[in-house]
């Protein structure tokens, strides 16, 4: 079936389905991407009727919806997408990889896995060229499951609006104008080789020289996979990387519930995964892991709650400045931003009970690192702790505008809507449903979905959600961290399993 044969109404119904089921709102200019995705799935299934296919999805076929999702975002990629991560690549990662490759007398080995229409690999190629690497000095492989997207990427032709994030200098150096488009010059195309590859398959590519990859970029791809497929892909990434090699994921993606084999490092305000080395890494200073930061944040929140529950009495001197003091309390000052480690700085402030200062610091950090989803969600969670629920809900909505497929943002927004006392139960149910679709292992989402359904007197749905919460949480000894932190999370997942069990027992009598 040709792309032109797909009716506009079928595309519109598909867009409506994506919005309702997972909160993904394709932009008007992304309609061509929806058509490409729809055509690819129709051809793969041997189906001639796009309306029948969309009706199949509307009937609740989650397996096929997951197969469609990786193709839907063909039109969403940009040059130098996630400026924080590219800042880290330019300032630290690429110089390190280039120096090592030259010492070992070999090319730098980079794999762009899930390259869509090519903006990411061409961005990497421009970065390498700007740092003095010749085409023969880098093995840059770009792959995607969609053969149509790969052909477009190989052609190197992009509409003018794609260059909003590209400096005029780079456009002049690496592209030629052709009517209303720009075409990658042959010298830029020489840096990249394109191939069709399915990350859900069993065979993973290797560099030309048979070695291991120095870095793999797989951004905004694994979020579409189910858990087993993601685990297999991440395991093969780990095997394919050299010791000390980097894995770059999208800012809404995390390995917390997938793999503990990688180290998590913060570079230039961006988080990257690194394969550990047998020997100690030489670093200017040790960087605490994000897991440590989350634990410190949670400990600080616990201390804050303990102080709040202390019987009335004379407050500690540190929390009771004299009325005559001309300066503001320490908690309202905005300290200098630690650009290298903003989350660590927030943790230190929370440990000291300086919640207002922590909030001001997050606001500063978000000006500096506007694309950081982790910082934005942390801000929403901090507002929740401070009792500013309406503001927190808006922050979660902002996070979903940035990345509609972030399961944690849907979860936190759903809980925040539920806590509104019933007036937002419709939105709560919708957001919790989206979180569960994106990550069925979120026991907390199942539990709150049950509470929401029970309050709406939908007892059948409540029973089903509570059973799912019990199944997900039972037998777990500890939670795996989420993106951001959730201060009310019980220390033992068994607490949620038992609460869901009690609620289920009560509903069995209805």
Short mmCIF file of C-alpha atoms in Angstrom, two decimals:
data_model
loop_
_atom_site.label_atom_id
_atom_site.label_comp_id
_atom_site.label_asym_id
_atom_site.label_seq_id
_atom_site.Cartn_x
_atom_site.Cartn_y
_atom_site.Cartn_z
CA UNK A 1 0.00 0.00 0.00
CA UNK A 2 1.31 3.43 -0.92
CA UNK A 3 1.47 6.17 1.68
CA UNK A 4 -0.93 8.27 -0.42
CA UNK A 5 -3.54 5.48 -0.23
CA UNK A 6 -3.93 5.81 3.55
CA UNK A 7 -7.01 7.99 4.28
CA UNK A 8 -6.65 11.07 6.42
CA UNK A 9 -9.46 9.83 8.66
CA UNK A 10 -7.53 6.65 9.49
CA UNK A 11 -4.47 8.69 10.47
CA UNK A 12 -6.67 10.96 12.61
CA UNK A 13 -8.17 7.96 14.41
CA UNK A 14 -4.70 6.57 15.04
CA UNK A 15 -3.56 9.91 16.48
CA UNK A 16 -6.64 9.99 18.76
CA UNK A 17 -5.90 6.44 19.92
CA UNK A 18 -2.29 7.28 20.79
CA UNK A 19 -3.41 10.30 22.80
CA UNK A 20 -6.07 8.38 24.72
CA UNK A 21 -4.05 5.26 25.43
CA UNK A 22 -0.61 6.62 26.29
CA UNK A 23 -0.84 10.41 26.20
CA UNK A 24 1.26 10.77 23.05
CA UNK A 25 0.07 13.82 21.12
CA UNK A 26 1.61 13.75 17.60
CA UNK A 27 2.21 17.27 16.30
CA UNK A 28 0.58 18.38 13.06
CA UNK A 29 3.89 18.13 11.24
CA UNK A 30 4.28 14.54 12.49
CA UNK A 31 1.35 13.27 10.39
CA UNK A 32 3.76 12.01 7.75
CA UNK A 33 5.44 9.96 10.48
CA UNK A 34 2.09 8.42 11.43
CA UNK A 35 1.44 7.56 7.79
CA UNK A 36 4.86 5.92 7.47
CA UNK A 37 4.32 3.93 10.65
CA UNK A 38 0.84 2.85 9.61
CA UNK A 39 2.01 1.81 6.17
CA UNK A 40 4.95 -0.17 7.60
CA UNK A 41 2.72 -2.15 9.96
CA UNK A 42 0.10 -2.79 7.27
CA UNK A 43 2.78 -4.18 4.96
CA UNK A 44 4.32 -6.29 7.74
CA UNK A 45 0.93 -7.83 8.56
CA UNK A 46 -0.25 -8.16 4.96
CA UNK A 47 -3.27 -6.02 5.77
CA UNK A 48 -4.90 -3.87 3.09
CA UNK A 49 -7.47 -2.01 5.21
CA UNK A 50 -6.09 0.78 7.45
CA UNK A 51 -9.50 1.21 9.12
CA UNK A 52 -9.58 -2.45 10.10
CA UNK A 53 -6.08 -2.13 11.54
CA UNK A 54 -6.98 0.92 13.64
CA UNK A 55 -10.14 -0.83 14.86
CA UNK A 56 -7.93 -3.76 15.88
CA UNK A 57 -5.84 -1.39 18.00
CA UNK A 58 -8.95 0.29 19.42
CA UNK A 59 -10.10 -3.15 20.55
CA UNK A 60 -7.22 -3.29 23.03
CA UNK A 61 -4.45 -5.16 21.19
CA UNK A 62 -1.49 -4.03 23.32
CA UNK A 63 0.99 -6.38 21.61
CA UNK A 64 0.43 -4.70 18.26
CA UNK A 65 0.39 -1.24 19.83
CA UNK A 66 3.87 -1.92 21.23
CA UNK A 67 5.00 -3.06 17.77
CA UNK A 68 3.69 0.18 16.27
CA UNK A 69 5.17 2.60 18.80
CA UNK A 70 8.84 2.46 17.68
CA UNK A 71 7.72 3.55 14.22
CA UNK A 72 5.43 6.35 15.34
CA UNK A 73 8.19 8.72 16.40
CA UNK A 74 9.99 8.81 13.05
CA UNK A 75 9.08 12.50 12.73
CA UNK A 76 10.10 13.49 16.30
CA UNK A 77 13.88 13.43 16.06
CA UNK A 78 15.99 16.60 15.82
CA UNK A 79 19.61 17.58 15.29
CA UNK A 80 21.49 17.71 18.61
CA UNK A 81 18.40 16.55 20.48
CA UNK A 82 18.92 16.80 24.26
CA UNK A 83 21.41 19.67 24.39
CA UNK A 84 22.67 18.62 27.84
CA UNK A 85 23.70 15.20 26.60
CA UNK A 86 25.42 16.62 23.53
CA UNK A 87 27.22 19.07 25.80
CA UNK A 88 28.55 16.08 27.76
CA UNK A 89 29.51 14.29 24.54
CA UNK A 90 31.39 17.33 23.25
CA UNK A 91 33.12 18.36 26.49
CA UNK A 92 34.04 15.00 28.02
CA UNK A 93 32.96 11.81 26.27
CA UNK A 94 34.21 12.38 22.71
CA UNK A 95 37.59 13.83 23.77
CA UNK A 96 38.10 10.78 26.03
CA UNK A 97 37.12 8.33 23.28
CA UNK A 98 39.23 10.08 20.64
CA UNK A 99 42.32 10.07 22.85
CA UNK A 100 41.90 6.37 23.71
CA UNK A 101 41.33 5.36 20.08
CA UNK A 102 44.44 7.24 18.96
CA UNK A 103 46.51 5.60 21.69
CA UNK A 104 45.31 2.19 20.50
CA UNK A 105 45.74 3.18 16.83
CA UNK A 106 42.15 2.38 15.83
CA UNK A 107 38.99 4.31 14.90
CA UNK A 108 36.47 5.55 17.45
CA UNK A 109 33.54 3.12 17.44
CA UNK A 110 30.04 4.63 17.84
CA UNK A 111 26.64 3.00 17.28
CA UNK A 112 23.48 5.11 16.89
CA UNK A 113 20.80 2.47 17.56
CA UNK A 114 17.34 3.64 16.52
CA UNK A 115 18.55 6.50 14.32
CA UNK A 116 15.14 7.31 12.74
CA UNK A 117 15.68 9.68 9.80
CA UNK A 118 19.33 10.36 10.59
CA UNK A 119 19.48 13.59 12.58
CA UNK A 120 21.28 11.92 15.49
CA UNK A 121 24.11 10.20 13.55
CA UNK A 122 24.69 13.30 11.42
CA UNK A 123 24.87 15.34 14.64
CA UNK A 124 27.51 12.90 15.93
CA UNK A 125 29.37 13.15 12.64
CA UNK A 126 29.42 16.96 12.82
CA UNK A 127 30.65 16.76 16.40
CA UNK A 128 33.46 14.38 15.41
CA UNK A 129 34.48 16.57 12.48
CA UNK A 130 34.50 19.70 14.66
CA UNK A 131 36.84 17.88 17.08
CA UNK A 132 39.27 17.08 14.27
CA UNK A 133 38.32 13.46 13.53
CA UNK A 134 38.52 12.42 9.88
CA UNK A 135 35.97 9.96 8.39
CA UNK A 136 38.53 7.15 8.52
CA UNK A 137 39.09 7.91 12.20
CA UNK A 138 35.58 6.89 13.26
CA UNK A 139 33.33 3.90 12.66
CA UNK A 140 29.88 5.47 13.06
CA UNK A 141 27.06 2.96 12.48
CA UNK A 142 23.44 4.14 12.38
CA UNK A 143 20.58 1.62 12.43
CA UNK A 144 16.79 1.63 12.57
CA UNK A 145 14.05 -0.98 12.30
CA UNK A 146 12.14 1.05 9.71
CA UNK A 147 13.67 0.63 6.24
CA UNK A 148 11.83 3.71 4.93
CA UNK A 149 13.41 5.83 7.66
CA UNK A 150 16.85 4.37 6.93
CA UNK A 151 16.56 5.26 3.25
CA UNK A 152 15.58 8.83 4.14
CA UNK A 153 18.52 9.03 6.54
CA UNK A 154 20.95 7.70 3.93
CA UNK A 155 19.74 10.33 1.45
CA UNK A 156 20.63 13.05 3.96
CA UNK A 157 17.90 15.46 2.84
CA UNK A 158 16.14 17.54 5.51
CA UNK A 159 13.56 20.30 5.51
CA UNK A 160 14.76 23.76 6.47
CA UNK A 161 12.78 23.77 9.73
CA UNK A 162 14.91 20.87 11.00
CA UNK A 163 17.86 23.25 11.39
CA UNK A 164 16.49 25.46 14.15
CA UNK A 165 18.97 23.92 16.61
CA UNK A 166 21.96 23.93 14.21
CA UNK A 167 24.35 26.86 14.08
CA UNK A 168 24.75 28.73 10.83
CA UNK A 169 28.42 27.75 10.79
CA UNK A 170 27.58 24.02 10.81
CA UNK A 171 24.88 24.39 8.18
CA UNK A 172 27.27 26.19 5.82
CA UNK A 173 30.06 23.69 6.42
CA UNK A 174 28.15 20.42 6.18
CA UNK A 175 25.01 21.02 4.05
CA UNK A 176 24.05 22.34 0.64
CA UNK A 177 20.81 24.26 0.06
CA UNK A 178 18.42 22.67 -2.45
CA UNK A 179 15.16 24.63 -2.85
CA UNK A 180 13.38 24.38 0.53
CA UNK A 181 15.67 21.61 1.84
CA UNK A 182 19.27 21.04 2.84
CA UNK A 183 21.29 18.01 1.73
CA UNK A 184 24.25 16.61 3.67
CA UNK A 185 27.48 17.14 1.77
CA UNK A 186 29.36 14.01 0.66
CA UNK A 187 32.13 14.75 3.16
CA UNK A 188 29.57 14.56 6.01
CA UNK A 189 27.87 11.46 4.63
CA UNK A 190 31.28 9.77 4.51
CA UNK A 191 31.27 9.62 8.32
CA UNK A 192 28.15 7.45 8.64
CA UNK A 193 27.09 4.01 7.44
CA UNK A 194 23.39 3.15 7.63
CA UNK A 195 21.81 -0.28 8.06
CA UNK A 196 18.38 -1.72 8.84
CA UNK A 197 18.42 -3.50 12.19
CA UNK A 198 15.80 -4.68 14.68
CA UNK A 199 16.83 -4.26 18.31
CA UNK A 200 14.25 -6.89 19.27
CA UNK A 201 16.16 -9.45 17.18
CA UNK A 202 18.91 -11.84 18.25
CA UNK A 203 21.91 -10.56 16.23
CA UNK A 204 23.58 -7.29 17.17
CA UNK A 205 26.12 -5.54 14.92
CA UNK A 206 29.80 -5.15 15.74
CA UNK A 207 32.29 -2.49 14.60
CA UNK A 208 34.03 -3.05 11.29
CA UNK A 209 37.27 -4.11 12.98
CA UNK A 210 35.47 -6.70 15.12
CA UNK A 211 36.15 -4.87 18.39
CA UNK A 212 33.74 -3.45 20.95
CA UNK A 213 31.80 -0.20 20.79
CA UNK A 214 33.15 2.86 22.60
CA UNK A 215 29.66 4.32 22.90
CA UNK A 216 26.12 3.28 22.02
CA UNK A 217 23.32 5.82 21.71
CA UNK A 218 19.86 4.27 22.01
CA UNK A 219 17.68 7.23 22.88
CA UNK A 220 13.89 7.20 23.13
CA UNK A 221 13.70 3.62 21.86
CA UNK A 222 13.59 1.14 24.76
CA UNK A 223 10.67 3.00 26.31
CA UNK A 224 8.51 1.37 23.61
CA UNK A 225 9.64 -2.18 24.41
CA UNK A 226 8.17 -4.61 26.91
CA UNK A 227 10.34 -5.69 29.85
CA UNK A 228 11.81 -8.93 28.38
CA UNK A 229 12.73 -7.24 25.09
CA UNK A 230 14.32 -4.31 26.92
CA UNK A 231 16.32 -6.63 29.20
CA UNK A 232 17.66 -8.59 26.25
CA UNK A 233 18.63 -5.44 24.35
CA UNK A 234 20.38 -3.88 27.34
CA UNK A 235 22.26 -7.13 28.01
CA UNK A 236 23.53 -7.16 24.44
CA UNK A 237 24.52 -3.49 24.65
CA UNK A 238 26.53 -4.35 27.76
CA UNK A 239 28.24 -7.26 26.01
CA UNK A 240 28.98 -5.12 22.95
CA UNK A 241 30.60 -2.23 24.84
CA UNK A 242 34.24 -2.14 25.86
CA UNK A 243 35.06 -1.62 29.52
CA UNK A 244 34.52 2.06 30.28
CA UNK A 245 32.25 2.44 27.22
CA UNK A 246 29.16 4.65 27.40
CA UNK A 247 25.48 3.93 26.87
CA UNK A 248 23.33 7.01 26.21
CA UNK A 249 19.59 6.69 26.73
CA UNK A 250 16.80 9.24 26.33
CA UNK A 251 16.19 11.57 29.26
CA UNK A 252 12.95 9.76 30.16
CA UNK A 253 14.58 6.31 30.06
CA UNK A 254 16.18 4.49 32.95
CA UNK A 255 17.81 1.14 33.70
CA UNK A 256 16.67 1.16 37.32
CA UNK A 257 14.14 -1.60 36.84
CA UNK A 258 16.10 -3.30 34.07
CA UNK A 259 19.81 -3.75 34.84
CA UNK A 260 22.29 -3.00 37.58
CA UNK A 261 25.33 -3.85 35.48
CA UNK A 262 26.13 -0.26 34.45
CA UNK A 263 27.51 2.66 36.43
CA UNK A 264 25.43 5.83 36.31
CA UNK A 265 27.53 8.97 35.87
CA UNK A 266 26.58 12.63 35.71
CA UNK A 267 28.46 14.70 33.14
CA UNK A 268 27.65 18.32 32.31
CA UNK A 269 24.21 18.01 33.92
CA UNK A 270 23.32 14.88 31.92
CA UNK A 271 23.17 11.24 33.08
CA UNK A 272 24.91 8.52 31.10
CA UNK A 273 25.55 4.84 31.76
CA UNK A 274 29.07 3.40 31.68
CA UNK A 275 30.28 -0.18 31.60
CA UNK A 276 32.51 -0.67 34.67
CA UNK A 277 36.22 -1.31 34.22
CA UNK A 278 38.27 -3.87 36.08
CA UNK A 279 40.78 -1.21 37.12
CA UNK A 280 39.90 2.06 38.89
CA UNK A 281 38.99 4.92 36.60
CA UNK A 282 41.17 8.00 36.87
CA UNK A 283 38.81 10.87 37.67
CA UNK A 284 39.34 14.36 38.97
CA UNK A 285 36.95 13.61 41.83
CA UNK A 286 34.53 10.78 42.69
CA UNK A 287 30.95 11.43 41.65
CA UNK A 288 28.18 9.97 43.82
CA UNK A 289 25.68 7.83 41.94
CA UNK A 290 22.11 8.88 41.29
CA UNK A 291 21.00 5.93 43.45
CA UNK A 292 22.90 7.49 46.39
CA UNK A 293 21.31 10.85 45.65
CA UNK A 294 17.80 9.39 45.67
CA UNK A 295 18.52 7.63 48.98
CA UNK A 296 19.80 10.89 50.47
CA UNK A 297 16.73 12.76 49.21
CA UNK A 298 14.42 10.19 50.77
CA UNK A 299 16.32 10.32 54.08
CA UNK A 300 16.05 14.11 54.11
CA UNK A 301 12.30 13.93 53.52
CA UNK A 302 11.94 11.43 56.39
CA UNK A 303 13.84 13.76 58.72
CA UNK A 304 11.65 16.66 57.62
CA UNK A 305 8.51 14.64 58.38
CA UNK A 306 9.83 13.61 61.80
CA UNK A 307 10.43 17.24 62.70
CA UNK A 308 6.93 18.13 61.49
CA UNK A 309 5.42 15.44 63.77
CA UNK A 310 7.33 16.55 66.89
CA UNK A 311 4.95 17.78 69.66
CA UNK A 312 4.71 21.58 69.91
CA UNK A 313 7.49 23.17 71.87
CA UNK A 314 10.37 25.58 71.51
CA UNK A 315 11.74 25.04 68.00
CA UNK A 316 15.47 24.40 67.54
CA UNK A 317 17.48 27.58 67.31
CA UNK A 318 18.60 26.80 63.78
CA UNK A 319 14.97 26.79 62.63
CA UNK A 320 13.93 29.87 64.65
CA UNK A 321 15.89 32.95 63.58
CA UNK A 322 15.40 36.02 65.72
CA UNK A 323 12.64 38.34 64.53
CA UNK A 324 15.02 41.26 64.57
CA UNK A 325 17.46 39.57 62.21
CA UNK A 326 17.77 41.71 59.06
CA UNK A 327 18.52 38.73 56.80
CA UNK A 328 16.07 36.21 55.39
CA UNK A 329 16.06 32.69 56.85
CA UNK A 330 18.63 30.39 55.29
CA UNK A 331 15.89 28.32 53.65
CA UNK A 332 14.82 31.23 51.43
CA UNK A 333 18.26 32.02 50.02
CA UNK A 334 19.19 30.85 46.53
CA UNK A 335 22.76 29.47 46.73
CA UNK A 336 25.15 29.45 43.81
CA UNK A 337 24.25 26.59 41.47
CA UNK A 338 26.59 23.61 41.38
CA UNK A 339 26.43 23.22 37.60
CA UNK A 340 28.26 19.90 37.58
CA UNK A 341 26.07 18.22 40.22
CA UNK A 342 22.70 19.98 40.66
CA UNK A 343 20.91 16.95 42.10
CA UNK A 344 23.68 16.39 44.65
CA UNK A 345 23.33 20.02 45.70
CA UNK A 346 19.57 19.61 46.14
CA UNK A 347 20.22 16.53 48.29
CA UNK A 348 22.56 18.48 50.56
CA UNK A 349 20.02 21.27 51.00
CA UNK A 350 17.24 18.82 51.84
CA UNK A 351 19.46 17.07 54.38
CA UNK A 352 19.79 20.42 56.09
CA UNK A 353 16.03 20.99 56.05
CA UNK A 354 16.34 23.88 53.58
CA UNK A 355 13.38 22.99 51.39
CA UNK A 356 12.81 26.50 50.02
CA UNK A 357 16.48 26.78 49.11
CA UNK A 358 16.29 23.37 47.46
CA UNK A 359 13.33 24.55 45.39
CA UNK A 360 15.12 27.73 44.35
CA UNK A 361 18.15 25.66 43.40
CA UNK A 362 16.01 23.38 41.25
CA UNK A 363 14.53 26.44 39.54
CA UNK A 364 18.03 27.71 38.77
CA UNK A 365 19.10 24.29 37.53
CA UNK A 366 16.10 24.06 35.21
CA UNK A 367 17.05 27.37 33.63
CA UNK A 368 20.54 25.98 32.99
CA UNK A 369 19.38 22.46 32.04
CA UNK A 370 15.92 23.03 30.58
CA UNK A 371 15.77 19.55 29.06
CA UNK A 372 16.40 17.60 32.28
CA UNK A 373 13.37 15.45 33.00
CA UNK A 374 14.91 14.16 36.24
CA UNK A 375 15.25 17.69 37.61
CA UNK A 376 11.71 18.60 36.57
CA UNK A 377 10.14 15.54 38.19
CA UNK A 378 12.23 16.12 41.32
CA UNK A 379 10.78 19.63 41.47
CA UNK A 380 7.25 18.26 41.27
CA UNK A 381 7.96 15.77 44.05
CA UNK A 382 9.50 18.47 46.24
CA UNK A 383 6.41 20.65 45.76
CA UNK A 384 4.32 17.66 46.83
CA UNK A 385 6.34 17.35 50.05
CA UNK A 386 5.82 21.05 50.70
CA UNK A 387 2.04 20.70 50.30
CA UNK A 388 1.84 22.73 47.07
CA UNK A 389 -0.22 20.11 45.24
CA UNK A 390 -1.67 22.27 42.48
CA UNK A 391 1.78 23.50 41.45
CA UNK A 392 3.11 19.95 41.61
CA UNK A 393 0.42 18.70 39.22
CA UNK A 394 1.34 21.41 36.73
CA UNK A 395 5.02 20.44 36.93
CA UNK A 396 4.13 16.83 36.12
CA UNK A 397 2.05 18.03 33.17
CA UNK A 398 5.04 20.08 31.99
CA UNK A 399 7.19 16.94 32.24
CA UNK A 400 4.71 15.07 30.05
CA UNK A 401 4.73 17.88 27.51
CA UNK A 402 8.50 17.39 27.37
CA UNK A 403 8.28 13.58 27.18
CA UNK A 404 4.78 12.08 26.81
CA UNK A 405 6.02 8.52 27.34
CA UNK A 406 7.58 8.98 30.79
CA UNK A 407 5.91 6.37 33.02
CA UNK A 408 7.00 8.07 36.25
CA UNK A 409 5.50 11.42 35.25
CA UNK A 410 2.17 9.72 34.47
CA UNK A 411 2.37 7.87 37.81
CA UNK A 412 3.14 10.93 39.93
CA UNK A 413 0.49 13.02 38.17
CA UNK A 414 -2.06 10.26 38.67
CA UNK A 415 -1.30 10.07 42.39
CA UNK A 416 -1.39 13.86 42.73
CA UNK A 417 -4.79 13.95 41.01
CA UNK A 418 -6.11 11.21 43.28
CA UNK A 419 -4.95 13.15 46.34
CA UNK A 420 -7.09 16.09 45.19
CA UNK A 421 -9.99 14.37 46.96
CA UNK A 422 -12.19 13.13 44.14
CA UNK A 423 -12.57 16.16 41.92
CA UNK A 424 -9.80 14.95 39.58
CA UNK A 425 -10.49 11.22 39.69
CA UNK A 426 -11.11 11.09 35.94
CA UNK A 427 -7.66 12.46 35.21
CA UNK A 428 -6.15 10.28 37.92
CA UNK A 429 -7.59 7.11 36.36
CA UNK A 430 -6.37 8.13 32.89
CA UNK A 431 -2.83 8.97 34.01
CA UNK A 432 -2.47 5.81 36.12
CA UNK A 433 -3.69 3.73 33.17
CA UNK A 434 -1.06 5.30 30.95
CA UNK A 435 1.66 4.65 33.53
CA UNK A 436 0.64 0.98 33.74
CA UNK A 437 0.68 0.59 29.97
CA UNK A 438 4.18 2.07 29.76
CA UNK A 439 5.47 0.04 32.71
CA UNK A 440 3.22 -2.78 34.00
CA UNK A 441 5.65 -3.41 36.90
CA UNK A 442 4.67 -0.16 38.67
CA UNK A 443 2.86 -1.68 41.66
CA UNK A 444 2.10 1.74 43.06
CA UNK A 445 0.22 2.64 39.86
CA UNK A 446 -1.93 -0.50 40.14
CA UNK A 447 -2.69 0.25 43.80
CA UNK A 448 -3.73 3.87 43.18
CA UNK A 449 -5.73 2.79 40.13
CA UNK A 450 -7.64 0.51 42.49
CA UNK A 451 -8.22 3.29 45.01
CA UNK A 452 -9.41 5.61 42.25
CA UNK A 453 -11.77 3.03 40.77
CA UNK A 454 -13.13 2.18 44.22
CA UNK A 455 -13.90 5.84 44.91
CA UNK A 456 -15.71 5.97 41.56
CA UNK A 457 -17.75 2.88 42.61
CA UNK A 458 -16.24 0.87 39.72
CA UNK A 459 -15.70 -2.15 41.93
CA UNK A 460 -14.83 -4.63 39.16
CA UNK A 461 -11.96 -2.42 37.97
CA UNK A 462 -10.88 -1.81 41.56
CA UNK A 463 -10.65 -5.55 42.28
CA UNK A 464 -8.62 -6.12 39.13
CA UNK A 465 -6.20 -3.27 39.98
CA UNK A 466 -5.74 -4.45 43.57
CA UNK A 467 -5.02 -8.01 42.39
CA UNK A 468 -2.40 -6.63 40.00
CA UNK A 469 -0.84 -4.58 42.82
CA UNK A 470 -0.59 -7.71 45.00
CA UNK A 471 0.96 -9.73 42.17
CA UNK A 472 3.53 -7.02 41.35
CA UNK A 473 4.54 -6.14 44.93
CA UNK A 474 4.32 -9.46 46.74
CA UNK A 475 7.66 -11.04 47.51
CA UNK A 476 9.75 -7.91 46.80
CA UNK A 477 12.17 -6.95 49.56
CA UNK A 478 12.83 -3.43 48.32
CA UNK A 479 11.75 -0.90 45.75
CA UNK A 480 13.83 -0.15 42.70
CA UNK A 481 14.31 3.64 42.39
CA UNK A 482 12.18 5.73 40.07
CA UNK A 483 13.16 8.71 37.98
CA UNK A 484 13.05 11.51 40.54
CA UNK A 485 11.98 10.47 44.03
CA UNK A 486 8.64 9.75 45.67
CA UNK A 487 8.70 10.78 49.36
CA UNK A 488 5.66 8.76 50.50
CA UNK A 489 6.96 5.48 49.11
CA UNK A 490 6.93 2.83 51.88
CA UNK A 491 10.29 1.24 52.57
CA UNK A 492 8.83 -2.24 51.97
CA UNK A 493 6.80 -3.06 48.82
CA UNK A 494 5.02 -5.63 50.97
CA UNK A 495 3.17 -2.73 52.61
CA UNK A 496 1.47 -1.98 49.28
CA UNK A 497 0.79 -5.67 48.68
CA UNK A 498 -0.87 -6.00 52.10
CA UNK A 499 -2.85 -2.77 51.69
CA UNK A 500 -4.10 -3.94 48.30
CA UNK A 501 -4.95 -7.33 49.80
CA UNK A 502 -7.00 -5.76 52.59
CA UNK A 503 -8.81 -3.51 50.11
CA UNK A 504 -9.51 -6.49 47.87
CA UNK A 505 -10.91 -8.49 50.80
CA UNK A 506 -13.25 -5.61 51.64
CA UNK A 507 -14.49 -5.41 48.06
CA UNK A 508 -15.18 -9.14 47.83
CA UNK A 509 -18.14 -8.56 50.13
CA UNK A 510 -19.72 -6.05 47.70
#
